[in-house]
CSV table of C-alpha atoms in Angstrom, one decimal:
chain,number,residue,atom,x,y,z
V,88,UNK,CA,2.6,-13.3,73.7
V,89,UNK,CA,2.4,-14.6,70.2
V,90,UNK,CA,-1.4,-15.2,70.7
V,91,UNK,CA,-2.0,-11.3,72.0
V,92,UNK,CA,-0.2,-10.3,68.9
V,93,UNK,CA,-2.2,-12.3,66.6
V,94,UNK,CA,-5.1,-11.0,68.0
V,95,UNK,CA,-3.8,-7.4,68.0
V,96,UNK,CA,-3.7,-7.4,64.5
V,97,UNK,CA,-6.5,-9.5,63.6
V,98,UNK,CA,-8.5,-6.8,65.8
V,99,UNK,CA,-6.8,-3.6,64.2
V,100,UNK,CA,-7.6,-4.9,60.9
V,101,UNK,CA,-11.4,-5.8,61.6
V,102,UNK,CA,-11.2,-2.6,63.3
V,103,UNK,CA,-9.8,-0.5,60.0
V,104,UNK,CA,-12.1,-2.4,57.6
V,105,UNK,CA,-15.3,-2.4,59.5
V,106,UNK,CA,-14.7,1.7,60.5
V,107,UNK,CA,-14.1,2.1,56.0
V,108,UNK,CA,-17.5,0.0,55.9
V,109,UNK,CA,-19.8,2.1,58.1
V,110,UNK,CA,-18.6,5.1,56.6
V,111,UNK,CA,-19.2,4.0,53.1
V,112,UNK,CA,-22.4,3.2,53.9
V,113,UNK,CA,-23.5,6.1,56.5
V,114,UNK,CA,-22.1,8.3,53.3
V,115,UNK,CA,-24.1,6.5,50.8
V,116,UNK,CA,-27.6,6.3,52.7
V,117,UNK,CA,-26.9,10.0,53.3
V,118,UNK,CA,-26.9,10.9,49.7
V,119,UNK,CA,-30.0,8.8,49.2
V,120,UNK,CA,-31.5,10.6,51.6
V,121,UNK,CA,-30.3,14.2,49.6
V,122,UNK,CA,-27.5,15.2,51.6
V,123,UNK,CA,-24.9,17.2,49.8
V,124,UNK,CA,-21.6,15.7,49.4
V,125,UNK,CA,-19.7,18.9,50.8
V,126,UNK,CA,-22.0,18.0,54.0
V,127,UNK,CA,-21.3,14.5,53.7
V,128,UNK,CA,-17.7,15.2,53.7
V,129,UNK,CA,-17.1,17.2,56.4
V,130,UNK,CA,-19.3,15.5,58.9
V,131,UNK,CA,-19.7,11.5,58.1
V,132,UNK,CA,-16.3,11.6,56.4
V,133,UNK,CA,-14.7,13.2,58.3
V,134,UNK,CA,-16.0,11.3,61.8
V,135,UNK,CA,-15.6,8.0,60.3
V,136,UNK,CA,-12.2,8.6,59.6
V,137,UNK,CA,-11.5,9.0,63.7
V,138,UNK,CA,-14.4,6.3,64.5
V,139,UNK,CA,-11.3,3.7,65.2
V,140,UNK,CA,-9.7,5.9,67.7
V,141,UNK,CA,-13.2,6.7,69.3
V,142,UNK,CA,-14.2,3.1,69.6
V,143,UNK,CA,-10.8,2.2,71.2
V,144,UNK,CA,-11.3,5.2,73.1
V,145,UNK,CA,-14.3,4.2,74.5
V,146,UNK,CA,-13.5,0.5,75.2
V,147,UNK,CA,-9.9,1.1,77.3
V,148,UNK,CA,-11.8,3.4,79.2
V,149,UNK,CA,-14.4,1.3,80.3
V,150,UNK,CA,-11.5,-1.2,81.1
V,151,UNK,CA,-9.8,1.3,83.2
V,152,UNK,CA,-7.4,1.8,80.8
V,153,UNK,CA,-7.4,5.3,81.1
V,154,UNK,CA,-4.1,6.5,79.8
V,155,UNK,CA,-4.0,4.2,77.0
V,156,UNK,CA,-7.2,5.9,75.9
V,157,UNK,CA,-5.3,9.3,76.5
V,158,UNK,CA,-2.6,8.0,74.8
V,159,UNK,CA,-4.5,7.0,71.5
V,160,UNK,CA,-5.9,10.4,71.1
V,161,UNK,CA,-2.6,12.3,71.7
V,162,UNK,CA,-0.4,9.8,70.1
V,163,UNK,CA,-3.0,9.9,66.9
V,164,UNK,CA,-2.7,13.3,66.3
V,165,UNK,CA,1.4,13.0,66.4
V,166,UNK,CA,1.1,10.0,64.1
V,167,UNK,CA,-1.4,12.2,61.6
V,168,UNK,CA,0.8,15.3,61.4
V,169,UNK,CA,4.5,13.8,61.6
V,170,UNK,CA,4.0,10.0,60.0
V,171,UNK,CA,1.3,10.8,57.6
V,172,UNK,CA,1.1,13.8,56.2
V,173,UNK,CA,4.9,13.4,56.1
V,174,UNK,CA,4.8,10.5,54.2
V,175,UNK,CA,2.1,12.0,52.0
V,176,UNK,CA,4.2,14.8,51.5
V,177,UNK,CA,7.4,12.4,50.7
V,178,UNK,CA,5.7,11.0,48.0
V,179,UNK,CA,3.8,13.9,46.4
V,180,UNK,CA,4.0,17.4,47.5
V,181,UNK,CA,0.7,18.9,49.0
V,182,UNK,CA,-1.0,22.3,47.5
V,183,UNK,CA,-3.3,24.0,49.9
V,184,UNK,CA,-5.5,25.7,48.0
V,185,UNK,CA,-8.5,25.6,49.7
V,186,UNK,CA,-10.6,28.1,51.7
V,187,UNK,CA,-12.6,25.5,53.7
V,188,UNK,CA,-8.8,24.0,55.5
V,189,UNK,CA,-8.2,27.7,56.4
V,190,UNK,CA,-11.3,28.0,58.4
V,191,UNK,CA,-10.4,24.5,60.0
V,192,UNK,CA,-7.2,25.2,60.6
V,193,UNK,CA,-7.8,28.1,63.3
V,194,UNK,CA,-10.3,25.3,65.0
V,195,UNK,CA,-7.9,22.7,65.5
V,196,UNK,CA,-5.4,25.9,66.8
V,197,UNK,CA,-8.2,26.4,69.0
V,198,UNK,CA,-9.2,23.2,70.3
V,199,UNK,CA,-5.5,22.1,70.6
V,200,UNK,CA,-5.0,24.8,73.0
V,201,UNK,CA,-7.9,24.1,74.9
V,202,UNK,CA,-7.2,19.5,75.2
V,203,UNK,CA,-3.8,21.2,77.0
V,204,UNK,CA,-5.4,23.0,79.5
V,205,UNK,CA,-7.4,20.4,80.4
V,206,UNK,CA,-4.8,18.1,80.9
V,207,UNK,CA,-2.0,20.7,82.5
V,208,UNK,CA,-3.5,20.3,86.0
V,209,UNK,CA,-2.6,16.2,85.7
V,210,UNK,CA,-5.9,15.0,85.7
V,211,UNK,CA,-8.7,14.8,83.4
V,212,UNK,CA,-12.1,15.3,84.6
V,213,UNK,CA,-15.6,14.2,83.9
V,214,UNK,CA,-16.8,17.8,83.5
V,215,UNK,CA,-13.8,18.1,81.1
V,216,UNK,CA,-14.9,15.4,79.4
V,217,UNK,CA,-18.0,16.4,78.6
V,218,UNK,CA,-17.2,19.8,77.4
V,219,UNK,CA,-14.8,18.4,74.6
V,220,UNK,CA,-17.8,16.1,73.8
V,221,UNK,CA,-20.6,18.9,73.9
V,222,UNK,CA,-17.7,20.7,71.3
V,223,UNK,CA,-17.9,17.8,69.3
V,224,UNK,CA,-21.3,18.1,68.5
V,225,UNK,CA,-20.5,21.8,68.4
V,226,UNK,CA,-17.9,21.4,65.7
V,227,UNK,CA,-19.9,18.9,63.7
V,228,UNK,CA,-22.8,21.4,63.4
V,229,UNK,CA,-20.1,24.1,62.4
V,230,UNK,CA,-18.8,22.1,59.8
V,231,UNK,CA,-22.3,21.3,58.6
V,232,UNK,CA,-22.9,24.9,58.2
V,233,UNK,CA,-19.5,25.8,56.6
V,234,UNK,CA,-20.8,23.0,53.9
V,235,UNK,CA,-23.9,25.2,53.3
V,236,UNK,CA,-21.6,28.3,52.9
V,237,UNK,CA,-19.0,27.0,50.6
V,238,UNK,CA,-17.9,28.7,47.2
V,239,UNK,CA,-18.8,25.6,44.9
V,240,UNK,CA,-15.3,26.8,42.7
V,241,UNK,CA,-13.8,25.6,45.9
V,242,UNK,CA,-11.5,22.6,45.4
V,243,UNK,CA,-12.5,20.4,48.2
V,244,UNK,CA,-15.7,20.6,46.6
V,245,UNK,CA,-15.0,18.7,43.6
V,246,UNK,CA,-12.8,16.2,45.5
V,247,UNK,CA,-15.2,15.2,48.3
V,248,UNK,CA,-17.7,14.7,45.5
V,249,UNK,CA,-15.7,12.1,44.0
V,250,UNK,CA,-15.1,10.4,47.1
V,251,UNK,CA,-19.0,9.6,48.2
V,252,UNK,CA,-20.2,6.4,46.6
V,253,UNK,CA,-22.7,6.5,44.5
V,254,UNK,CA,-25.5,4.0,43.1
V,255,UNK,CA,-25.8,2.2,46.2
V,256,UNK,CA,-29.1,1.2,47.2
V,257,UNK,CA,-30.6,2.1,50.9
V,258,UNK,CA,-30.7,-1.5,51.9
V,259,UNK,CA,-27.3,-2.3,51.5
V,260,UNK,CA,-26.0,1.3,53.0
V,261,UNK,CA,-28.1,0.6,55.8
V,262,UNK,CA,-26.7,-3.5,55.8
V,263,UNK,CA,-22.8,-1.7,56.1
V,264,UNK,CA,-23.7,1.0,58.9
V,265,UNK,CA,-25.1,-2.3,60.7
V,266,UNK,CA,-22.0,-4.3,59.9
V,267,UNK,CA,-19.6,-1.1,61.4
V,268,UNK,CA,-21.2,-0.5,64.4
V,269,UNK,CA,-21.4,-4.2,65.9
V,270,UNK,CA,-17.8,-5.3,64.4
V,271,UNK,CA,-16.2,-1.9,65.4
V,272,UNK,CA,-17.1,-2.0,69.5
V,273,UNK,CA,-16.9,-6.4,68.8
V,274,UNK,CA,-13.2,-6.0,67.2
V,275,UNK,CA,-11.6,-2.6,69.6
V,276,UNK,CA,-12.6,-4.8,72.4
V,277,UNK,CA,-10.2,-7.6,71.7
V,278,UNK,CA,-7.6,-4.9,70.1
V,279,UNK,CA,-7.2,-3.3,73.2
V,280,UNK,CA,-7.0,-5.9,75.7
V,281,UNK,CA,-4.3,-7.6,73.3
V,282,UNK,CA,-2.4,-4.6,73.4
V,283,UNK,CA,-2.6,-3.9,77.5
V,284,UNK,CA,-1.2,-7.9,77.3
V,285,UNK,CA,2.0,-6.8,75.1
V,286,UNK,CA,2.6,-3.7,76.8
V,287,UNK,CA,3.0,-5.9,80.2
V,288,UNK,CA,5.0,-8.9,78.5
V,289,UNK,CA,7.6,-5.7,77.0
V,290,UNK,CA,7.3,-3.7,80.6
V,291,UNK,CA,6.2,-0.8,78.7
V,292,UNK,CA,3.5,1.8,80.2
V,293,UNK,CA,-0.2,2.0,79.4
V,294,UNK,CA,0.2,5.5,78.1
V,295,UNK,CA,3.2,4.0,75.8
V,296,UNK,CA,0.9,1.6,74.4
V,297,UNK,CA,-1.5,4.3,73.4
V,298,UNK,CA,0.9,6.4,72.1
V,299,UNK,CA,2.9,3.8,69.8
V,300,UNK,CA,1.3,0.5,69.2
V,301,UNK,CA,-2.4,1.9,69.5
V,302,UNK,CA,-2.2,5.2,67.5
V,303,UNK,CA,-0.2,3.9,64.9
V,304,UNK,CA,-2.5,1.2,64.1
V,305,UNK,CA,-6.0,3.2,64.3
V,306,UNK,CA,-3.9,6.0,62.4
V,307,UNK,CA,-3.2,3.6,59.1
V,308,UNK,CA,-6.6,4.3,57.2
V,309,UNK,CA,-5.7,8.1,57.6
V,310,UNK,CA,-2.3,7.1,56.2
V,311,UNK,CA,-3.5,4.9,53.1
V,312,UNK,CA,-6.6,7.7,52.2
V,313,UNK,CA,-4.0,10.6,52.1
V,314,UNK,CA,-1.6,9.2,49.8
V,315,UNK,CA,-4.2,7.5,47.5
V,316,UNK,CA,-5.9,11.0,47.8
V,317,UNK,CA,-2.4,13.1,46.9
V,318,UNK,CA,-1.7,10.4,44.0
V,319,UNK,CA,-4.9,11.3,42.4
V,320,UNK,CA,-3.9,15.2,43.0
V,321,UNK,CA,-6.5,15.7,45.9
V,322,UNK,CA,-4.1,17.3,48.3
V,323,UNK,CA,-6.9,19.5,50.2
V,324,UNK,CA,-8.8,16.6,50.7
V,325,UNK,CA,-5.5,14.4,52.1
V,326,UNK,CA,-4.9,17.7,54.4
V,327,UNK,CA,-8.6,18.2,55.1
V,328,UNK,CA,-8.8,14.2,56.6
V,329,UNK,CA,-6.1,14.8,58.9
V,330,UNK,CA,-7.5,18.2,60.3
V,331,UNK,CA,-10.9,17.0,61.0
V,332,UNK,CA,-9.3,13.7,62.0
V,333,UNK,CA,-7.0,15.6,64.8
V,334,UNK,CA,-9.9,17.4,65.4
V,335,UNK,CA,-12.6,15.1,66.6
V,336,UNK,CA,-9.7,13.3,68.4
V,337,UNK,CA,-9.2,16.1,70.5
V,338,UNK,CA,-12.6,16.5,71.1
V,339,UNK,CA,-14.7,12.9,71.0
V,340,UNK,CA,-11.9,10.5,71.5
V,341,UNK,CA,-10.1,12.6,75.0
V,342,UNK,CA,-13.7,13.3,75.6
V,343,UNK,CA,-14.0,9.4,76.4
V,344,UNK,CA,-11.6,9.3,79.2
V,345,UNK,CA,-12.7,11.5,81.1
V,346,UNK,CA,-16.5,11.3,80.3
V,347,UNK,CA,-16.1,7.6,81.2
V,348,UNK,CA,-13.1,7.1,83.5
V,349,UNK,CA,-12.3,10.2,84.8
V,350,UNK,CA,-8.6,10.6,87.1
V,351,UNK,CA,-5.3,11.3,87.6
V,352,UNK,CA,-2.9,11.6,84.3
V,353,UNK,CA,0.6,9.8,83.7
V,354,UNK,CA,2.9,13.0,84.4
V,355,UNK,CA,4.8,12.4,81.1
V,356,UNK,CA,1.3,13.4,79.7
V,357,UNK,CA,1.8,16.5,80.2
V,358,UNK,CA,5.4,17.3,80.7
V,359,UNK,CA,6.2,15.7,76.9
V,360,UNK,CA,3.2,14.4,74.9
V,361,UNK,CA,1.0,17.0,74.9
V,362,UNK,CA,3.9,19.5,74.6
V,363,UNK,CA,5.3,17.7,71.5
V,364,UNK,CA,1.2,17.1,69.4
V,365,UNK,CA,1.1,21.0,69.9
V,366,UNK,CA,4.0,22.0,68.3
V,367,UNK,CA,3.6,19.5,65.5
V,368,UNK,CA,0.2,21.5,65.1
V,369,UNK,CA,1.9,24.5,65.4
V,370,UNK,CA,4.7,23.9,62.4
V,371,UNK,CA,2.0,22.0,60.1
V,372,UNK,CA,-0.1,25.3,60.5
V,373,UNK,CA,2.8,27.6,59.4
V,374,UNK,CA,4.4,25.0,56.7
V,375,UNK,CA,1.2,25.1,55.4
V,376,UNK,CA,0.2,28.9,54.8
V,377,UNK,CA,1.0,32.1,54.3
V,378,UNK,CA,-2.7,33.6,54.0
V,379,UNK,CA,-1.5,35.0,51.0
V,380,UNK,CA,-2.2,32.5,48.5
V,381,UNK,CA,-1.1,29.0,48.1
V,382,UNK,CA,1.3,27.5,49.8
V,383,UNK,CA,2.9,23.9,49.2
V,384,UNK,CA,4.0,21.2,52.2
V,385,UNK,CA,7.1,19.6,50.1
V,386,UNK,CA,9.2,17.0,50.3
V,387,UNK,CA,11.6,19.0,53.0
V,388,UNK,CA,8.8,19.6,54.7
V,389,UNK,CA,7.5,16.1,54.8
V,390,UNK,CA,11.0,14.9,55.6
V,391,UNK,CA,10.9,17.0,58.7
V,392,UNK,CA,8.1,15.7,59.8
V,393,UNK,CA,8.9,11.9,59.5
V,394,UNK,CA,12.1,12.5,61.3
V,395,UNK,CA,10.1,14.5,64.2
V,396,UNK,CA,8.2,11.3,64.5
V,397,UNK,CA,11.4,9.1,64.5
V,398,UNK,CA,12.8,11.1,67.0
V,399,UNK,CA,9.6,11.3,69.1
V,400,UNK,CA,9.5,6.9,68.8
V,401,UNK,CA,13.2,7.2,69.8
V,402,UNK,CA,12.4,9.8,72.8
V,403,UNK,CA,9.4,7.3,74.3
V,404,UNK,CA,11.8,4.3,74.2
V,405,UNK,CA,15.3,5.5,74.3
């Protein structure tokens, strides 16, 4: 047991660094190339930031671990919404101010909807899956066009540019995008069968695993980038991670299960988990706005949403 934990966290943190490597070198060998960083940020960014998830995603289900790969997607967007941005919001309150995350917002409305009809029925199927990943692409060229469209006295403009790297030369870029995509696949692999191994040694469920153990732990760069981001007064970008995050999880990393593994659900998939990511969704859309003008997630805000996640920890184990 000691063993699989060692390995679990040796995994999830080859897994974190390796994901943070290939996108700063996808991002950087995209501006070379004369890709806008509004472009860059919405698509590579934005992607990379849920590569962890989509790699473990991948992996469980080609090990038949299907509702640990169901688990991590669901259990990823709870994580995002009631541990992050709720710690985010703890330690500096967030400002949404940006027209961009109100155009997102609606999408992950959207797509939320749609990942719970797909997985009311109890099963998940490879049609299903497909869809969600034909939307992915979907949504990635939507968001490349919103970049295209955007008022450049928006404020995510000025804060995605700061995030892209710059001076790095195309050999190197293209050295880190080679370094993420064999260490990514190399370290999820390990991750995911160390974490089956302690979910059977503790007697808890695949889906369990997924939710807790799994999500937390791909969830952590989202955590670290939002409150650097907030600390350096870049709340739409620390809001606008999380939404595209939750958004290609929905869509690439529940895409996986059913694309590759196809089958019946653990009930309490859809009689609490799914129940619970939607109305976290929900409240973080109307905390957030008021399609007036600006509207702030605070500290009471963010203290709402940490205990929501305490609760829901308490709820899976109690």
């Amino acid at each position: 047991m000691i063993l699989s934990i060692c390995i679990f966290l040796l995994g999830l943190a080859v897994l974190s660094w390796s994901a943070d490597r290939f996108v700063y070198g996808a991002s950087a060998l995209a501006k070379n190339i004369g890709i806008s960083p509004m472009m860059i940020g919405l698509t590579i960014v934005a992607m990379g930031s849920s590569a962890p998830e989509i790699v473990v995603s991948a992996i469980a289900s080609s090990n038949g671990n299907m509702n640990t790969a169901v688990g991590n997607a669901l259990g990823s967007n709870i994580t995002n919404v009631a541990l992050v941005l709720g710690i985010t919001a703890l330690v500096k309150p967030l400002v949404v101010s940006s027209s961009t995350l109100k155009r997102e917002f609606p999408v992950l409305l959207g797509v939320t909807v749609l990942a719970m009809f797909f997985l009311n029925n109890g099963k998940l199927a490879h049609l299903e899956g497909m869809i969600l990943l034909g939307l992915f692409v979907f949504v990635l060229a939507g968001m490349a066009w919103i970049s295209l469209q955007v008022d450049k006295e928006d404020p995510l403009v000025k804060e995605t540019d700061g995030e892209i790297p710059d001076g790095v030369n195309t050999g190197s870029a293209v050295l880190w995008v080679g370094v993420g995509i064999v260490l990514l696949p190399l370290s999820a692999h390990f991750m995911v069968n160390a974490a089956v191994d302690i979910a059977h040694f503790f007697g808890v469920s695949d889906l369990v695993i997924g939710l807790t153990i799994i999500a937390l732990g791909t969830s952590l760069p989202e955590l670290a980038a939002s409150v650097a981001g907030v600390l350096k007064g870049e709340s739409d970008l620390a809001l606008g991670n999380v939404i595209g995050s939750n958004i290609f999880n929905l869509l690439a990393v529940l895409g996986m299960p059913g694309l590759i593994a196809p089958g019946l659900l653990d009930e309490n998939v859809y009689n609490r988990d799914m129940w619970v990511m939607f109305g976290l969704t929900v409240l973080l859309f109307f905390l957030s706005f008021n399609f007036i003008g600006k509207r702030q997630l605070g500290r009471l805000e963010g203290g709402i949403f940490v205990l929501c996640f305490l609760a829901y920890q308490f709820w899976l184990f109690g």
